[in-house]
Each structure stands twice: as C-alpha cells, then as structure tokens.
C-alpha cells in the first residue's frame, strides 16, 4: 500500500495511475511537437527532445526556437490539465561562448543553469564531462568508505570482494561513461580510489 495524501491505495492502482499519466504525457509531447522542424540537426535527423518517464529535455539551436517549443508544450499540456513545474524547469545553453538565455514559461522567466543532473549524469554548459567524472568518483569513493569493514574482513574471500567492487564501485564510476568526452584526466581525480588498484 502507498500513502497518497490521506488515502491508502493498493500498489497495482498506483502503478496503473502512473502508467496513465505517462501515456498522457507522451500524447501531450507528440501533439505539441507534431510537424516540429525545430531542434538540433544530427546526421540529418532533427532531435527536438529527449524523454525518459516524466523527465523531458527540449532541444533547440537558438533561444527563439526554444521559446517556440516551450510555448507549444506548455499550451498543449494545459489543454490536458497538465502543468509544467516552474521550480523544476531550467534552461541551459551549451555553446563555445557563454550566452544569456531568456525563456519564458507561462509568462515567468526560467532560471538559466550552468549544469544540471539528467538521468544520473551531470550535463554542463561547457560540454565537458569533468564535473560528471568527479561526481562519479566521489559517489564511488563514498561506497568504498562505507564498505571499509568488508574490504578489511579476513573471513570474506577475495573473489567476493572483487564481485562487490565490480557491482557496487566500478558500476557507479562507469555509469554514463559512454557519454564522456575523451581527454586527459588529472591524476588527482582518481586519488580516492587509487588504493584499490
């Protein structure tokens, strides 16, 4: 059972309601972006959005295009009774030179951010992955510290420790690594995990 507000709902009903909301959100995005030619051009394809469950990232090549796309999603969502959260919605400009964006959501200017976490990875305005790599190493170092007693335990075999390392530390460090840009990494970044090698 899940407590929603004051009512207790059985778990299958909660999943059913969540599924309906996700379907409705897909319909809203499909209608809002129907015949939309705005977005980033990649290998001949126009990419205007990235979606995962209720996380939506709208993509445009300029502020005017982004404003047009935001307006379409906002008005289409309102038609179906959905409201875009102003506190959770931010704007980011990924470019060689820093640019000030002015994007409105229902008359309210959205905050421009330098970086944000999307699906577990840090997306920076400069396009580099340094902050994401540092964050991953920090998360893994925290796991290593929390498992200190296991690493030192004499009654746990080395093969079990290796399996723990691979599943709990290595997977955290390497999560999202396929999106990292390749460049020389500072040795200081790896210090928290160096003793494991």
GROMACS .gro file of C-alpha atoms in nm:
model
  197
    1UNK     CA    1   0.000   0.000   0.000
    2UNK     CA    2   0.116   0.354  -0.076
    3UNK     CA    3   0.003   0.659   0.117
    4UNK     CA    4  -0.101   0.935  -0.124
    5UNK     CA    5  -0.234   1.238   0.058
    6UNK     CA    6  -0.472   1.090   0.311
    7UNK     CA    7  -0.584   0.784   0.115
    8UNK     CA    8  -0.420   0.443   0.112
    9UNK     CA    9  -0.408   0.295  -0.236
   10UNK     CA   10  -0.306  -0.060  -0.327
   11UNK     CA   11   0.021  -0.072  -0.521
   12UNK     CA   12  -0.134  -0.201  -0.851
   13UNK     CA   13  -0.365   0.102  -0.861
   14UNK     CA   14  -0.070   0.336  -0.806
   15UNK     CA   15   0.115   0.171  -1.098
   16UNK     CA   16  -0.198   0.196  -1.312
   17UNK     CA   17  -0.237   0.570  -1.236
   18UNK     CA   18   0.133   0.629  -1.302
   19UNK     CA   19   0.108   0.443  -1.636
   20UNK     CA   20  -0.192   0.652  -1.738
   21UNK     CA   21  -0.005   0.972  -1.651
   22UNK     CA   22   0.296   0.861  -1.858
   23UNK     CA   23   0.071   0.778  -2.155
   24UNK     CA   24  -0.098   1.118  -2.125
   25UNK     CA   25   0.243   1.288  -2.113
   26UNK     CA   26   0.350   1.102  -2.429
   27UNK     CA   27   0.032   1.219  -2.605
   28UNK     CA   28   0.093   1.580  -2.496
   29UNK     CA   29   0.454   1.577  -2.623
   30UNK     CA   30   0.354   1.406  -2.950
   31UNK     CA   31   0.083   1.667  -3.014
   32UNK     CA   32   0.300   1.961  -2.908
   33UNK     CA   33   0.590   1.858  -3.129
   34UNK     CA   34   0.385   1.735  -3.425
   35UNK     CA   35   0.533   1.867  -3.752
   36UNK     CA   36   0.808   2.035  -3.550
   37UNK     CA   37   1.119   2.104  -3.755
   38UNK     CA   38   1.295   2.286  -3.469
   39UNK     CA   39   1.575   2.116  -3.281
   40UNK     CA   40   1.937   2.016  -3.321
   41UNK     CA   41   2.037   1.863  -3.653
   42UNK     CA   42   2.241   1.546  -3.601
   43UNK     CA   43   2.340   1.330  -3.901
   44UNK     CA   44   2.045   1.458  -4.099
   45UNK     CA   45   1.795   1.400  -3.819
   46UNK     CA   46   1.619   1.673  -3.622
   47UNK     CA   47   1.627   1.600  -3.248
   48UNK     CA   48   1.387   1.825  -3.058
   49UNK     CA   49   1.357   1.639  -2.727
   50UNK     CA   50   1.488   1.364  -2.503
   51UNK     CA   51   1.240   1.181  -2.280
   52UNK     CA   52   1.266   0.930  -2.000
   53UNK     CA   53   0.947   0.872  -1.798
   54UNK     CA   54   0.846   1.221  -1.685
   55UNK     CA   55   1.189   1.379  -1.745
   56UNK     CA   56   1.179   1.582  -2.065
   57UNK     CA   57   1.465   1.776  -2.220
   58UNK     CA   58   1.366   2.011  -2.504
   59UNK     CA   59   1.642   2.087  -2.755
   60UNK     CA   60   1.674   2.385  -2.987
   61UNK     CA   61   1.951   2.564  -3.176
   62UNK     CA   62   1.853   2.911  -3.059
   63UNK     CA   63   1.656   3.098  -2.796
   64UNK     CA   64   1.365   3.180  -3.032
   65UNK     CA   65   1.330   2.816  -3.137
   66UNK     CA   66   1.343   2.704  -2.773
   67UNK     CA   67   1.080   2.960  -2.673
   68UNK     CA   68   0.852   2.839  -2.953
   69UNK     CA   69   0.891   2.474  -2.844
   70UNK     CA   70   0.839   2.556  -2.474
   71UNK     CA   71   0.524   2.752  -2.560
   72UNK     CA   72   0.383   2.462  -2.762
   73UNK     CA   73   0.450   2.208  -2.485
   74UNK     CA   74   0.312   2.446  -2.220
   75UNK     CA   75  -0.014   2.523  -2.403
   76UNK     CA   76  -0.070   2.161  -2.510
   77UNK     CA   77  -0.011   2.040  -2.154
   78UNK     CA   78  -0.257   2.296  -2.019
   79UNK     CA   79  -0.524   2.172  -2.262
   80UNK     CA   80  -0.497   1.831  -2.094
   81UNK     CA   81  -0.479   1.969  -1.740
   82UNK     CA   82  -0.105   1.914  -1.702
   83UNK     CA   83   0.116   2.184  -1.558
   84UNK     CA   84   0.490   2.221  -1.613
   85UNK     CA   85   0.672   2.273  -1.282
   86UNK     CA   86   0.836   2.615  -1.288
   87UNK     CA   87   1.062   2.527  -0.994
   88UNK     CA   88   1.199   2.212  -1.162
   89UNK     CA   89   1.233   2.359  -1.512
   90UNK     CA   90   1.561   2.525  -1.608
   91UNK     CA   91   1.731   2.646  -1.925
   92UNK     CA   92   2.087   2.572  -2.029
   93UNK     CA   93   2.287   2.696  -2.325
   94UNK     CA   94   2.559   2.455  -2.436
   95UNK     CA   95   2.794   2.653  -2.658
   96UNK     CA   96   3.156   2.753  -2.704
   97UNK     CA   97   3.081   3.101  -2.574
   98UNK     CA   98   2.858   3.174  -2.279
   99UNK     CA   99   2.520   3.315  -2.382
  100UNK     CA  100   2.238   3.458  -2.177
  101UNK     CA  101   1.906   3.285  -2.250
  102UNK     CA  102   1.567   3.442  -2.185
  103UNK     CA  103   1.300   3.175  -2.197
  104UNK     CA  104   0.953   3.221  -2.052
  105UNK     CA  105   0.718   2.955  -1.921
  106UNK     CA  106   0.368   3.093  -1.898
  107UNK     CA  107   0.499   3.447  -1.856
  108UNK     CA  108   0.759   3.355  -1.592
  109UNK     CA  109   1.128   3.368  -1.687
  110UNK     CA  110   1.306   3.036  -1.637
  111UNK     CA  111   1.635   3.016  -1.448
  112UNK     CA  112   1.944   2.957  -1.660
  113UNK     CA  113   2.180   2.700  -1.510
  114UNK     CA  114   2.543   2.612  -1.578
  115UNK     CA  115   2.492   2.243  -1.505
  116UNK     CA  116   2.220   2.000  -1.405
  117UNK     CA  117   2.181   1.628  -1.340
  118UNK     CA  118   1.983   1.444  -1.608
  119UNK     CA  119   1.935   1.068  -1.574
  120UNK     CA  120   2.221   1.048  -1.325
  121UNK     CA  121   2.478   1.237  -1.533
  122UNK     CA  122   2.595   1.595  -1.492
  123UNK     CA  123   2.531   1.799  -1.807
  124UNK     CA  124   2.750   2.111  -1.818
  125UNK     CA  125   2.706   2.420  -2.030
  126UNK     CA  126   3.068   2.395  -2.148
  127UNK     CA  127   3.009   2.048  -2.298
  128UNK     CA  128   3.288   1.887  -2.095
  129UNK     CA  129   3.242   1.591  -1.865
  130UNK     CA  130   3.482   1.689  -1.582
  131UNK     CA  131   3.204   1.751  -1.329
  132UNK     CA  132   3.032   1.422  -1.415
  133UNK     CA  133   3.358   1.227  -1.379
  134UNK     CA  134   3.433   1.400  -1.046
  135UNK     CA  135   3.079   1.329  -0.923
  136UNK     CA  136   3.100   0.961  -1.019
  137UNK     CA  137   3.439   0.923  -0.848
  138UNK     CA  138   3.303   1.094  -0.537
  139UNK     CA  139   3.000   0.863  -0.526
  140UNK     CA  140   3.220   0.556  -0.569
  141UNK     CA  141   3.467   0.678  -0.305
  142UNK     CA  142   3.174   0.709  -0.062
  143UNK     CA  143   3.077   0.347  -0.132
  144UNK     CA  144   3.438   0.237  -0.081
  145UNK     CA  145   3.445   0.417   0.257
  146UNK     CA  146   3.112   0.265   0.362
  147UNK     CA  147   3.239  -0.084   0.277
  148UNK     CA  148   3.572  -0.037   0.458
  149UNK     CA  149   3.498  -0.313   0.709
  150UNK     CA  150   3.422  -0.556   0.426
  151UNK     CA  151   3.746  -0.476   0.241
  152UNK     CA  152   3.946  -0.543   0.563
  153UNK     CA  153   3.746  -0.852   0.668
  154UNK     CA  154   3.955  -1.169   0.674
  155UNK     CA  155   3.655  -1.403   0.662
  156UNK     CA  156   3.534  -1.271   0.322
  157UNK     CA  157   3.709  -1.419   0.020
  158UNK     CA  158   3.894  -1.206  -0.233
  159UNK     CA  159   3.661  -1.327  -0.511
  160UNK     CA  160   3.359  -1.198  -0.313
  161UNK     CA  161   3.534  -0.865  -0.259
  162UNK     CA  162   3.608  -0.841  -0.632
  163UNK     CA  163   3.241  -0.909  -0.712
  164UNK     CA  164   3.138  -0.640  -0.463
  165UNK     CA  165   3.388  -0.399  -0.617
  166UNK     CA  166   3.263  -0.468  -0.969
  167UNK     CA  167   2.894  -0.441  -0.882
  168UNK     CA  168   2.898  -0.157  -0.628
  169UNK     CA  169   3.203   0.057  -0.709
  170UNK     CA  170   3.302   0.004  -1.071
  171UNK     CA  171   2.941   0.025  -1.195
  172UNK     CA  172   2.896   0.362  -1.020
  173UNK     CA  173   3.222   0.505  -1.159
  174UNK     CA  174   3.148   0.391  -1.513
  175UNK     CA  175   2.775   0.471  -1.522
  176UNK     CA  176   2.710   0.710  -1.813
  177UNK     CA  177   3.079   0.693  -1.915
  178UNK     CA  178   2.984   0.627  -2.278
  179UNK     CA  179   2.877   0.993  -2.296
  180UNK     CA  180   3.205   1.132  -2.163
  181UNK     CA  181   3.431   1.327  -2.396
  182UNK     CA  182   3.777   1.179  -2.422
  183UNK     CA  183   4.061   1.388  -2.286
  184UNK     CA  184   4.347   1.356  -2.043
  185UNK     CA  185   4.217   1.315  -1.687
  186UNK     CA  186   4.405   1.465  -1.396
  187UNK     CA  187   4.560   1.202  -1.167
  188UNK     CA  188   4.423   1.385  -0.861
  189UNK     CA  189   4.069   1.289  -0.968
  190UNK     CA  190   4.138   0.922  -0.905
  191UNK     CA  191   4.308   0.958  -0.563
  192UNK     CA  192   4.006   0.841  -0.362
  193UNK     CA  193   4.008   0.508  -0.549
  194UNK     CA  194   4.383   0.469  -0.609
  195UNK     CA  195   4.442   0.222  -0.324
  196UNK     CA  196   4.210  -0.030  -0.492
  197UNK     CA  197   4.439  -0.077  -0.792
   0.00000   0.00000   0.00000
